[in-house]
Coordinates of C-alpha atoms and ligand atoms in Angstrom, one line a residue:
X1 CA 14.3 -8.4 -12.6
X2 CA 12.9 -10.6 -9.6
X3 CA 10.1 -12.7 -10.3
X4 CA 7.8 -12.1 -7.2
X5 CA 7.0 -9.1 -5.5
X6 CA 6.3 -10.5 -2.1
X7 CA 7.8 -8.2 0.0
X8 CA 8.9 -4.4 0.0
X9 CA 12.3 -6.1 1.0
X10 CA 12.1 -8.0 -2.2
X11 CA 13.1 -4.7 -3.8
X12 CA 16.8 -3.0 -4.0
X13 CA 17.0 1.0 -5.0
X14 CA 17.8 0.6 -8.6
X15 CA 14.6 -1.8 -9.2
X16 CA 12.5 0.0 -6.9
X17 CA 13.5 3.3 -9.0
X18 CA 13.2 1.3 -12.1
X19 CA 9.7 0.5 -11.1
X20 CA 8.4 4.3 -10.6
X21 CA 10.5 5.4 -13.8
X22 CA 8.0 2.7 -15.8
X23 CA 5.0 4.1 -13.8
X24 CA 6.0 8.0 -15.1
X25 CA 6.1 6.1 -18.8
X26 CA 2.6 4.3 -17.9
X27 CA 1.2 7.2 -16.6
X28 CA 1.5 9.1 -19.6
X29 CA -0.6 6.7 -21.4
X30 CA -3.6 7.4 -18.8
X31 CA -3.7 10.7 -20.6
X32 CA -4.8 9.3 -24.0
X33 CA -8.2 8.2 -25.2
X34 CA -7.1 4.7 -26.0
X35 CA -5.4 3.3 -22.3
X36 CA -4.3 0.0 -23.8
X37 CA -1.1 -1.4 -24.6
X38 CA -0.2 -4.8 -26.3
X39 CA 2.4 -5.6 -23.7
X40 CA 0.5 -8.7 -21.9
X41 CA -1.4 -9.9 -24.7
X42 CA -2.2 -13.4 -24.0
X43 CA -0.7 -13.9 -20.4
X44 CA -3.6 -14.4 -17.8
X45 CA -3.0 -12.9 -14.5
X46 CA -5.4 -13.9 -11.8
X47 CA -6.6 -11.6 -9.0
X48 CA -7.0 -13.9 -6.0
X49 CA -9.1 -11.5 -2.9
X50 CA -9.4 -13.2 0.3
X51 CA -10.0 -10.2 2.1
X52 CA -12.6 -7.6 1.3
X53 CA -11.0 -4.5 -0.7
X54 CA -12.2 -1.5 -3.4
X55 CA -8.9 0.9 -4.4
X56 CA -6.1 -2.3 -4.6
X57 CA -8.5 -4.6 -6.8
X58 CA -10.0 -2.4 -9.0
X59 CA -6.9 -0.9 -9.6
X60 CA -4.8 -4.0 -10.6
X61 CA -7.8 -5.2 -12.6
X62 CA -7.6 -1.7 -14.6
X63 CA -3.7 -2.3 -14.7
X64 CA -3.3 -5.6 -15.9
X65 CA -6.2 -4.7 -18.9
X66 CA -4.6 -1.9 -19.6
X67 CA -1.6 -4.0 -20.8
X68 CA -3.9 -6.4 -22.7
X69 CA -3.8 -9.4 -20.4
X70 CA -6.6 -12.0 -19.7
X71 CA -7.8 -11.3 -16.0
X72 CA -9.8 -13.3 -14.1
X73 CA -11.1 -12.2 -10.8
X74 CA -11.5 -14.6 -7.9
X75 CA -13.0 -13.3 -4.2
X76 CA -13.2 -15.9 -2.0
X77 CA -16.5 -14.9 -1.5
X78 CA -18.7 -17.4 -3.2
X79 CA -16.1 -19.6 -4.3
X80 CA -15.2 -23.1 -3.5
X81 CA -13.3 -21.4 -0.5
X82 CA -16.3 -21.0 1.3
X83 CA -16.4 -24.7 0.8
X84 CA -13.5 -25.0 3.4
X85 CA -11.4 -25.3 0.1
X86 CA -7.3 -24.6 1.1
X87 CA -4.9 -21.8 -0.7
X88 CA -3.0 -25.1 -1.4
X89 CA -5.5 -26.5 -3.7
X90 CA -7.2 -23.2 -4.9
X91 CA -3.5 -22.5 -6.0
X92 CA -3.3 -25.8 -7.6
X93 CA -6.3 -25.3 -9.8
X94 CA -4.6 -21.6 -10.9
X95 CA -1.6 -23.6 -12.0
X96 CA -3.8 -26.3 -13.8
X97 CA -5.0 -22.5 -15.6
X98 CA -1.7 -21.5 -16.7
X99 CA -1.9 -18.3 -14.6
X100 CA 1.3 -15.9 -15.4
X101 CA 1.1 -14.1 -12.4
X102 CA -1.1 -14.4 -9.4
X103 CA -2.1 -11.2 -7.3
X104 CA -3.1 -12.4 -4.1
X105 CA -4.7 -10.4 -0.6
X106 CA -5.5 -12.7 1.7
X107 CA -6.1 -12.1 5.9
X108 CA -2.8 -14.6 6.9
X109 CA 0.4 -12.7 7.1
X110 CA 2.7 -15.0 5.0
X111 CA 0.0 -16.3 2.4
X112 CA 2.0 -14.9 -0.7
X113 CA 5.0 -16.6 0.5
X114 CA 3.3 -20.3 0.5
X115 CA 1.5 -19.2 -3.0
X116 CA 4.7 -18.8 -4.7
X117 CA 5.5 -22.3 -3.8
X118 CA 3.0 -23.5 -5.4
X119 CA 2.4 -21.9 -8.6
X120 CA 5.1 -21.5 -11.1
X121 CA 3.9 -17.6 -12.2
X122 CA 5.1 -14.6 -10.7
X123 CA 3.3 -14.0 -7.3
X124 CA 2.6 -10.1 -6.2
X125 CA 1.0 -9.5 -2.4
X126 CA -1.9 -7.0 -2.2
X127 CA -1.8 -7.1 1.4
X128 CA -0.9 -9.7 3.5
X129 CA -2.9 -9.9 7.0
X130 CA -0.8 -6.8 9.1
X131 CA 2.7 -8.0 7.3
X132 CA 2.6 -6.0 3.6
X133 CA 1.3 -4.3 1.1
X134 CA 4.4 -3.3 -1.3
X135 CA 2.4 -1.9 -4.4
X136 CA 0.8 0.6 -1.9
X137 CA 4.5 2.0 -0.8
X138 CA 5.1 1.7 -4.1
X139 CA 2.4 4.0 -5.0
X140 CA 3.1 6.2 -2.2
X141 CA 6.7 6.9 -3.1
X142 CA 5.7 7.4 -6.7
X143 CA 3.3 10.4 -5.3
X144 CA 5.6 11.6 -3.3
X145 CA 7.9 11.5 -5.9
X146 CA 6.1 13.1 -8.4
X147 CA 4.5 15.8 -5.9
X148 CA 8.0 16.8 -4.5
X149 CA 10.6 16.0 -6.9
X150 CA 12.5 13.7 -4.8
X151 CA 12.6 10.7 -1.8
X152 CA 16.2 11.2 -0.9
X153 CA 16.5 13.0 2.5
X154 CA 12.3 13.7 2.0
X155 CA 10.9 13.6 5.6
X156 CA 8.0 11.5 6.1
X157 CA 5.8 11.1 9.1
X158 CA 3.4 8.0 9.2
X159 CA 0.6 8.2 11.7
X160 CA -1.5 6.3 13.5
X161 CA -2.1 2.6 13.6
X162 CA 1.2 1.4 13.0
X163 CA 0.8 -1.9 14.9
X164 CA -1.8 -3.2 12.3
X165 CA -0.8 -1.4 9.4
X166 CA 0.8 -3.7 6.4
X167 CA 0.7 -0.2 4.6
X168 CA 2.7 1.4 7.1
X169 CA 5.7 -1.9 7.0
X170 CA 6.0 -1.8 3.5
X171 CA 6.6 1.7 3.8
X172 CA 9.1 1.6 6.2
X173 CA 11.0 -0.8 4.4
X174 CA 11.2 0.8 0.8
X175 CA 11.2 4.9 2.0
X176 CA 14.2 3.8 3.8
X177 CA 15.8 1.8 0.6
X178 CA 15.0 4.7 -1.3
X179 CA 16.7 7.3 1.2
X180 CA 13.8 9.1 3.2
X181 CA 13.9 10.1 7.0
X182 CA 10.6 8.2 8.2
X183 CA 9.1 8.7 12.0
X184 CA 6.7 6.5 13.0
X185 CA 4.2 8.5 15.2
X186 CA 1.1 7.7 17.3
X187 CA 0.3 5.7 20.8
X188 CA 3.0 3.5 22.3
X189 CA 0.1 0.7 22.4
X190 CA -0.3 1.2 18.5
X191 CA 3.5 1.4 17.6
X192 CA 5.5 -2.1 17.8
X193 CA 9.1 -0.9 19.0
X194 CA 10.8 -4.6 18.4
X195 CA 9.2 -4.6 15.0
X196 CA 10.6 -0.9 13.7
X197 CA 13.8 -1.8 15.1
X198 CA 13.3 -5.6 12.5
X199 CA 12.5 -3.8 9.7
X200 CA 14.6 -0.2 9.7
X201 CA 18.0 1.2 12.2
X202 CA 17.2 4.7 10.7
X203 CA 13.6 4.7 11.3
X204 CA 12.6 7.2 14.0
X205 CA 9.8 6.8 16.8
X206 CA 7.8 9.6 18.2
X207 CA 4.2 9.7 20.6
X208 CA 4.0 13.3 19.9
X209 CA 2.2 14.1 17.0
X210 CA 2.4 18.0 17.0
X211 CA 6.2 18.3 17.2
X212 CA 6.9 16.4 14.2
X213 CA 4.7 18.2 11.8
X214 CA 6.6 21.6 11.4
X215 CA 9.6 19.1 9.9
X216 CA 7.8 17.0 7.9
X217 CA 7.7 16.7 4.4
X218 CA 4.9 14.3 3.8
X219 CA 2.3 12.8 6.8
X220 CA 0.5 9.7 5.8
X221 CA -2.3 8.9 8.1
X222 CA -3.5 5.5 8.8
X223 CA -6.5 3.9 9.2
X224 CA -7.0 2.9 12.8
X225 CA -7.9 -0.8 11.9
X226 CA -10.5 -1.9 14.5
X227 CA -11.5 -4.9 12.4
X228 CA -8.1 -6.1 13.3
X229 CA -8.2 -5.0 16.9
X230 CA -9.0 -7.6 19.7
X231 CA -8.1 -5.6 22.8
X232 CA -8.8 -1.5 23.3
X233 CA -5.5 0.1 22.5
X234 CA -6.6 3.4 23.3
X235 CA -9.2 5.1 26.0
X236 CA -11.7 6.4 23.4
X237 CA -12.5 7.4 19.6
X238 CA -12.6 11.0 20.5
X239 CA -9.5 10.4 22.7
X240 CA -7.5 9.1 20.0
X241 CA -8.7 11.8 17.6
X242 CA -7.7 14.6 19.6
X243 CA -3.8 13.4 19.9
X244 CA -3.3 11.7 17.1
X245 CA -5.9 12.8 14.3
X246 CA -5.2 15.5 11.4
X247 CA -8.2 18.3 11.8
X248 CA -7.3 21.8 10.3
X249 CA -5.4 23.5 12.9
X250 CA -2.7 20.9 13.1
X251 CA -2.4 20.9 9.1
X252 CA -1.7 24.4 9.7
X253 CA 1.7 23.1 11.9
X254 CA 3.2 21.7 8.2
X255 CA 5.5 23.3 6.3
X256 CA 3.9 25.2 3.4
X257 CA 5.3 22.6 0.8
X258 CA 4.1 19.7 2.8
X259 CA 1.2 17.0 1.5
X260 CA -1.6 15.0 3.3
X261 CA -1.6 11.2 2.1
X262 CA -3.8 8.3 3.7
X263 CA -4.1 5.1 1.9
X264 CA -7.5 4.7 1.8
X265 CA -10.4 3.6 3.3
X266 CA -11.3 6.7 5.8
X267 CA -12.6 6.5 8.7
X268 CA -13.4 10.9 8.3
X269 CA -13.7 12.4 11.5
X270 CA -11.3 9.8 13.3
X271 CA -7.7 10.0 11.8
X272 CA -8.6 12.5 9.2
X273 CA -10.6 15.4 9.3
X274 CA -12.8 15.6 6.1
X275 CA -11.9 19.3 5.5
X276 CA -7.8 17.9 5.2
X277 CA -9.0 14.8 3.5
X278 CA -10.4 17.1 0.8
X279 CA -7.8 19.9 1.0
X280 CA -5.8 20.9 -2.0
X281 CA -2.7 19.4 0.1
X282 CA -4.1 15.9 -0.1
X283 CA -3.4 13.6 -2.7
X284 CA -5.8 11.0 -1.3
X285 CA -7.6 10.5 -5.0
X286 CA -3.5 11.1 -6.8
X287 CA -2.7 8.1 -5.1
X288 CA -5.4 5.9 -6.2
X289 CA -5.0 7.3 -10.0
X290 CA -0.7 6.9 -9.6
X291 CA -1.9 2.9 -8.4
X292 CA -2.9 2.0 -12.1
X293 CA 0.3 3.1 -13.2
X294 CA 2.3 1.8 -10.5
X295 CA 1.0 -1.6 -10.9
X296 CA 1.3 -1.5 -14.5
X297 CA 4.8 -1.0 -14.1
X298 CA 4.9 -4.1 -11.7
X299 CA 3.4 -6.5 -13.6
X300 CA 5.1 -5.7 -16.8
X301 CA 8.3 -6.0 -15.4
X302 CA 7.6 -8.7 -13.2
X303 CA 6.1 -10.6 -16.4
X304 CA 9.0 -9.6 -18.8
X305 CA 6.1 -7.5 -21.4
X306 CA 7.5 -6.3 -24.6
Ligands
LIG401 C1 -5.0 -0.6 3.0 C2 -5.0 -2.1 3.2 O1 -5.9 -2.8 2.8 O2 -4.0 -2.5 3.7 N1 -5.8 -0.1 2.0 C3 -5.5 -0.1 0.7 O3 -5.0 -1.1 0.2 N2 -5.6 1.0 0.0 C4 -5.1 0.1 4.3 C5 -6.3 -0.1 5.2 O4 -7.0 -1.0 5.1 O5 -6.4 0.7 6.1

């Protein structure tokens, strides 16, 4: 097993499907009225959030209590790091804890990377500024998985903001390890051509939204990331919304088998029209649920649990 999950890269196809098979065997736990399991008692993993977040730090707080480990939740946010305090010697005071594993977000691309330098646990990246996010691919491929049987040849279409979108890289990088067709799809100005080509051959690029729904499997719709955004990429909102966002009538363009995913947080009305969001085809609220198991899995494995 590899120690750190720093990267969607960081995972081959037999660990990657070793991962979701644990999840399926987590999972089934979720549906008993006691959730916990031994497996971590008395490791400590520490949540370290630089960056603001709901879904990715509840749910690996849920996860890591699930399998009985100590967890201590640090936002950066009324910390010492509003001090001017460095990751350098925030990490050093983790180490000085005895943290197993450290599950870090942070705004800088690369932060997890320099963390596992430092610390001698096990080091998993909830997001790095727009670089990765490789439980949420995770996740994703375990609900796709588990909605449609398979990821081998599955068709995915990922929408939207791909320029800023650490969701959408992480994706590319493991749907591909694990066999799927993925197109990238929305403006040229959100949609890095040098950076597809870095991370996938087989990925495909399209600026036209409406032709690649009737083939597609699965469509995962970003969130256009304006926090992130220091020039105007496109002319307008409403502009953007009509090409590139999901309202009814273009749901209607999938194939009857095909499901709706978006990582979560909405912006409803821009990339995602609230009557798809909350459509029996989405699994918007799946995917949050199929994170507690999926980063179960992770940390049990990355941490060697009995
Ligand atoms: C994503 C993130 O933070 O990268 N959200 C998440 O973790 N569920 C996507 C986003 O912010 O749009």
């Amino acid at each position: 097993m590899i120690k750190h999950l720093r990267s969607a890269g960081d995972l081959d196809a037999a660990t990657a499907t070793l991962i979701l098979d644990t999840a399926a065997e987590m999972a089934a736990l979720s549906g008993r009225e006691v959730k916990k399991l031994p497996a971590l008692r008395g490791r400590t993993v520490v949540n370290l959030f630089y960056e603001d977040s709901t879904r990715t730090r509840i749910s690996f707080e849920a996860a890591a209590k699930r399998l009985s480990a100590d967890v201590i939740n640090f936002s950066a946010k009324g910390s010492s790091v509003s001090k001017g305090e460095s990751l350098k010697d925030t990490a050093l005071t983790l180490q000085a804890m005895g943290a197993d594993a450290v599950v870090i977000r942070h705004s800088a691309s690369g932060a997890p990377h320099r963390l596992s330098n430092w610390v001698d646990g096990s080091v998993v990246n909830a997001g790095d500024g727009t670089h990765e996010h490789p439980t949420q691919a995770l996740l994703d491929a375990y609900t796709m998985r588990s909605r449609l049987g398979r990821l081998d040849g599955l068709k995915v279409a990922v929408v939207g903001d791909v320029l800023h979108s650490r969701v959408a890289r992480s994706n590319v990088l493991l749907l591909s390890t694990l066999g799927a067709e993925v197109t990238l799809v929305g403006p040229p100005t959100l949609i890095p051509l040098d950076v597809v080509a870095a991370l996938s051959k087989t990925t495909k690029v399209s600026y036209d939204l409406d032709s690649v729904l009737p083939d597609s499997d699965v469509v995962m719709m970003l969130r256009v990331q304006t926090e992130r955004m220091q020039d105007s990429f496109f002319p307008s909102a409403r502009e953007y919304s009509r090409r590139y966002g999901l309202d009814v009538t273009r749901m209607r363009k999938l194939p009857e088998h095909a499901i709706v995913m978006h990582p979560g947080p909405m912006n409803r009305g821009m990339e995602i029209a609230p009557e798809v969001a909350d459509s029996p085809r989405s699994t918007i609220v799946e995917q949050v649920a199929n994170g507690v198991s999926v980063r179960m899995a992770v940390l049990y494995l990355l941490l060697g649990g009995k």
